[in-house]
């Protein structure tokens, strides 16, 4: 699988950091929420090594926000997710499965509670805005639903605290995991959360106002020079090792949160009013018959996974692999897949039908456990 | 603007015709509805010339369908669009603007009426499924809303009738514009409409069932040999010349249908129940202050247009160009843009701020008129 060329157009939106990304020598992109998302700078392996040792600045503008504002914002937010939000206070972020009326996953965003009547939903790759806006309209809620001019910039890696402190002051070090604070940059308020799509630690800066995007990028790059800062991006190997799911790859609207291993975020008995409650109560009672699992695939590095690879046992299909890559640190191919309950116990031997032929494989305890 | 590399993953879905597209030597893709859409085979200019002279087979699987099925299907369809659907009969296709409650464009699909209680909506690049499903749920309508396994394959060009007749029989020649018939292929029913995203004439075959995608592709390629058939794709030059709008490029949810020149599809007084009625009644009364126009940009071929280029007059911004390309047949750069009413009359001289600098330009009667 060689990478083809991508034709650019306005429809594939540029980001406020596009100039910095280009200058840093981006090698490839994907498209995410109708926006360009870098995928490789030096090589996936070099980017991986550097991410685990230093600090990177990621243009994740494509994590677009859906903003809810108004007296019914909280009610609408609870309608959207089976996770119980009653204990959530302004300043917190929650990972929230969003499901349709049948319990099928529509997105797996992070909800950011800015105030009792104001939320951001930082979305994965689907037009959740359409679902939220139609829901608000259909239920006649008093709430405005919009996509604001907010573009997240992530700072990830073991030296993320040092880099952020150099730009925003030492107070950023005190931000706890999945909490956020508001910090000044050039006289503007920036929401900064301790979060991000890696297991190496770090922050996400919610840039409000595209006009100062390159100023923010440049300030981080300049301050990070002694820390060996590099432009980076979500890393395929690291995120599979870390068990970070990717909506559209590892799950679709066919899957319930329970199948995705997200049952712990479903408080279907107390998340009163959530859409999909009836279906998910049933699922919670019976349990899923297939579930996301970590897999180890034997042999040399697998090719890129651009379609579901069947997981086989005794000639029968028992699942599918949706993400896979060679991991230098684990020393094998790491993968994420959906496996039927008959074969989902750790240690179960299976086979994976890769483009290079059938490979021996094993269901594992999470690489990230 | 050189084309960067595109990283493949399962999230960017392959199509049932992917093998044929690759074998035909596709040179580049874009991403559309989370799916790969070819953009270039030989070169944009060669593809353009060939499209106007012969016949091409286009993998437009990315025109995904939203299926409405059930007693409230018709009612829901009318809620979605300000176009009056009362006169529409099974067998017809309608181009339908879809708007939100404020009259902002969410998509500009083709509605296909299969039966009184069954519709397909053949969508442009946004997750309209989310809007439709949440609307059905919020209004408690008796209708199932799904994305079926349907992938359109277009046959476009002056020799399209001959090619289609060779595969499906002479009866396809009788299909009228924006009508469809049902034809047999390998024992399966296929909806075939006279439609497509070019001005060269042709058909769209709604392949139901991905498994026989390559059989259909191969049958068309084989039968088309004497007609110089080639794999093709929507052509940037031809579609701008033809005034075919592209959702996400030429318009977004900021724009009303009237701004997009689609006012003739808004029967806001008789499309009873449509969402956005109140806002569009107001717009119809006052008229838009900016509107889509054809433009001619002077000078040598412009670079690719990957962001809005400001349209200027006397140093003030009066609009934006969203699509542009050199047209060999018109002998100038053709463009589509949104221009304020002060400058939208045909013949008005303006300037366009391209990446190559300010260019003289002129608002034109449509190239396609």
PDB file of C-alpha atoms in Angstrom, chain A residues 213-316:
ATOM      1  CA  UNK A 213      -2.538  30.685  15.142  1.00  0.00           C
ATOM      2  CA  UNK A 214       0.925  31.153  13.701  1.00  0.00           C
ATOM      3  CA  UNK A 215       1.957  33.380  16.634  1.00  0.00           C
ATOM      4  CA  UNK A 216       1.081  30.567  19.024  1.00  0.00           C
ATOM      5  CA  UNK A 217       2.841  27.987  16.853  1.00  0.00           C
ATOM      6  CA  UNK A 218       5.973  30.146  16.610  1.00  0.00           C
ATOM      7  CA  UNK A 219       6.041  30.869  20.360  1.00  0.00           C
ATOM      8  CA  UNK A 220       5.997  27.132  21.156  1.00  0.00           C
ATOM      9  CA  UNK A 221       8.611  26.287  18.541  1.00  0.00           C
ATOM     10  CA  UNK A 222      10.896  29.073  19.743  1.00  0.00           C
ATOM     11  CA  UNK A 223      10.560  28.247  23.445  1.00  0.00           C
ATOM     12  CA  UNK A 224      10.979  24.549  22.727  1.00  0.00           C
ATOM     13  CA  UNK A 225      14.332  24.746  20.980  1.00  0.00           C
ATOM     14  CA  UNK A 226      16.350  23.642  24.047  1.00  0.00           C
ATOM     15  CA  UNK A 227      13.863  20.772  24.529  1.00  0.00           C
ATOM     16  CA  UNK A 228      14.278  19.418  20.978  1.00  0.00           C
ATOM     17  CA  UNK A 229      10.690  20.301  20.110  1.00  0.00           C
ATOM     18  CA  UNK A 230       9.440  19.089  16.722  1.00  0.00           C
ATOM     19  CA  UNK A 231       6.227  19.371  14.803  1.00  0.00           C
ATOM     20  CA  UNK A 232       4.349  16.107  15.219  1.00  0.00           C
ATOM     21  CA  UNK A 233       0.961  14.514  14.879  1.00  0.00           C
ATOM     22  CA  UNK A 234      -1.059  11.654  16.326  1.00  0.00           C
ATOM     23  CA  UNK A 235       1.240   8.675  15.854  1.00  0.00           C
ATOM     24  CA  UNK A 236      -0.175   5.440  14.463  1.00  0.00           C
ATOM     25  CA  UNK A 237       2.141   3.138  16.427  1.00  0.00           C
ATOM     26  CA  UNK A 238       1.924   4.975  19.733  1.00  0.00           C
ATOM     27  CA  UNK A 239      -1.854   5.265  19.670  1.00  0.00           C
ATOM     28  CA  UNK A 240      -2.309   1.550  18.943  1.00  0.00           C
ATOM     29  CA  UNK A 241       0.129   0.643  21.710  1.00  0.00           C
ATOM     30  CA  UNK A 242      -1.807   2.986  23.972  1.00  0.00           C
ATOM     31  CA  UNK A 243      -5.191   1.552  23.048  1.00  0.00           C
ATOM     32  CA  UNK A 244      -6.524   4.878  21.826  1.00  0.00           C
ATOM     33  CA  UNK A 245      -9.472   4.114  19.582  1.00  0.00           C
ATOM     34  CA  UNK A 246     -10.096   5.914  16.308  1.00  0.00           C
ATOM     35  CA  UNK A 247     -13.682   6.555  15.273  1.00  0.00           C
ATOM     36  CA  UNK A 248     -14.223   5.327  11.709  1.00  0.00           C
ATOM     37  CA  UNK A 249     -11.317   2.909  11.999  1.00  0.00           C
ATOM     38  CA  UNK A 250     -11.954   0.845  15.114  1.00  0.00           C
ATOM     39  CA  UNK A 251     -15.664   1.548  15.454  1.00  0.00           C
ATOM     40  CA  UNK A 252     -18.579   2.888  13.447  1.00  0.00           C
ATOM     41  CA  UNK A 253     -22.250   3.593  14.062  1.00  0.00           C
ATOM     42  CA  UNK A 254     -22.782  -0.162  13.907  1.00  0.00           C
ATOM     43  CA  UNK A 255     -21.079  -0.556  17.287  1.00  0.00           C
ATOM     44  CA  UNK A 256     -22.356   0.057  20.801  1.00  0.00           C
ATOM     45  CA  UNK A 257     -20.106   1.634  23.432  1.00  0.00           C
ATOM     46  CA  UNK A 258     -20.013  -1.738  25.170  1.00  0.00           C
ATOM     47  CA  UNK A 259     -18.536  -3.394  22.091  1.00  0.00           C
ATOM     48  CA  UNK A 260     -15.909  -0.648  22.062  1.00  0.00           C
ATOM     49  CA  UNK A 261     -14.971  -1.369  25.666  1.00  0.00           C
ATOM     50  CA  UNK A 262     -16.576   1.907  26.725  1.00  0.00           C
ATOM     51  CA  UNK A 263     -19.237   0.344  28.945  1.00  0.00           C
ATOM     52  CA  UNK A 264     -17.711   2.098  31.965  1.00  0.00           C
ATOM     53  CA  UNK A 265     -18.774   5.421  30.425  1.00  0.00           C
ATOM     54  CA  UNK A 266     -22.392   4.286  30.163  1.00  0.00           C
ATOM     55  CA  UNK A 267     -24.411   5.098  33.293  1.00  0.00           C
ATOM     56  CA  UNK A 268     -27.632   4.247  31.614  1.00  0.00           C
ATOM     57  CA  UNK A 269     -29.618   4.051  34.862  1.00  0.00           C
ATOM     58  CA  UNK A 270     -28.698   7.559  36.018  1.00  0.00           C
ATOM     59  CA  UNK A 271     -27.999   9.507  32.811  1.00  0.00           C
ATOM     60  CA  UNK A 272     -31.659  10.463  32.737  1.00  0.00           C
ATOM     61  CA  UNK A 273     -32.914  11.604  29.359  1.00  0.00           C
ATOM     62  CA  UNK A 274     -30.073  10.256  27.247  1.00  0.00           C
ATOM     63  CA  UNK A 275     -30.895   9.165  23.717  1.00  0.00           C
ATOM     64  CA  UNK A 276     -30.317   5.445  23.202  1.00  0.00           C
ATOM     65  CA  UNK A 277     -31.133   4.577  26.820  1.00  0.00           C
ATOM     66  CA  UNK A 278     -33.551   1.747  26.022  1.00  0.00           C
ATOM     67  CA  UNK A 279     -31.171   0.013  23.658  1.00  0.00           C
ATOM     68  CA  UNK A 280     -28.194   0.406  25.993  1.00  0.00           C
ATOM     69  CA  UNK A 281     -30.082  -0.880  29.042  1.00  0.00           C
ATOM     70  CA  UNK A 282     -30.688  -4.033  27.040  1.00  0.00           C
ATOM     71  CA  UNK A 283     -27.039  -4.239  25.958  1.00  0.00           C
ATOM     72  CA  UNK A 284     -25.829  -3.694  29.526  1.00  0.00           C
ATOM     73  CA  UNK A 285     -28.072  -6.521  30.711  1.00  0.00           C
ATOM     74  CA  UNK A 286     -27.019  -9.049  28.095  1.00  0.00           C
ATOM     75  CA  UNK A 287     -23.465  -7.915  27.475  1.00  0.00           C
ATOM     76  CA  UNK A 288     -21.909  -7.535  24.039  1.00  0.00           C
ATOM     77  CA  UNK A 289     -21.080 -10.578  21.894  1.00  0.00           C
ATOM     78  CA  UNK A 290     -17.989  -8.943  20.392  1.00  0.00           C
ATOM     79  CA  UNK A 291     -15.571  -6.428  21.827  1.00  0.00           C
ATOM     80  CA  UNK A 292     -12.487  -4.365  21.080  1.00  0.00           C
ATOM     81  CA  UNK A 293      -9.292  -6.209  21.889  1.00  0.00           C
ATOM     82  CA  UNK A 294      -5.553  -5.706  21.584  1.00  0.00           C
ATOM     83  CA  UNK A 295      -3.896  -8.216  19.271  1.00  0.00           C
ATOM     84  CA  UNK A 296      -0.338  -9.178  18.533  1.00  0.00           C
ATOM     85  CA  UNK A 297       0.315 -10.268  14.953  1.00  0.00           C
ATOM     86  CA  UNK A 298       3.327 -12.515  14.389  1.00  0.00           C
ATOM     87  CA  UNK A 299       5.950 -12.129  11.715  1.00  0.00           C
ATOM     88  CA  UNK A 300       7.603  -9.172  10.017  1.00  0.00           C
ATOM     89  CA  UNK A 301       6.024  -5.685   9.901  1.00  0.00           C
ATOM     90  CA  UNK A 302       2.511  -5.747   8.448  1.00  0.00           C
ATOM     91  CA  UNK A 303       1.533  -3.382   5.633  1.00  0.00           C
ATOM     92  CA  UNK A 304      -0.795  -0.449   6.304  1.00  0.00           C
ATOM     93  CA  UNK A 305      -4.318  -1.408   7.331  1.00  0.00           C
ATOM     94  CA  UNK A 306      -6.748   0.406   5.021  1.00  0.00           C
ATOM     95  CA  UNK A 307      -9.631  -2.042   5.288  1.00  0.00           C
ATOM     96  CA  UNK A 308     -10.823  -4.492   7.909  1.00  0.00           C
ATOM     97  CA  UNK A 309      -8.679  -7.606   8.024  1.00  0.00           C
ATOM     98  CA  UNK A 310     -10.681 -10.724   8.978  1.00  0.00           C
ATOM     99  CA  UNK A 311      -9.733 -12.450  12.223  1.00  0.00           C
ATOM    100  CA  UNK A 312     -10.076 -16.195  11.705  1.00  0.00           C
ATOM    101  CA  UNK A 313     -10.141 -19.292  13.901  1.00  0.00           C
ATOM    102  CA  UNK A 314     -10.490 -22.789  12.491  1.00  0.00           C
ATOM    103  CA  UNK A 315     -11.413 -21.313   9.137  1.00  0.00           C
ATOM    104  CA  UNK A 316     -14.285 -19.276  10.611  1.00  0.00           C
TER     105      UNK A 316
END
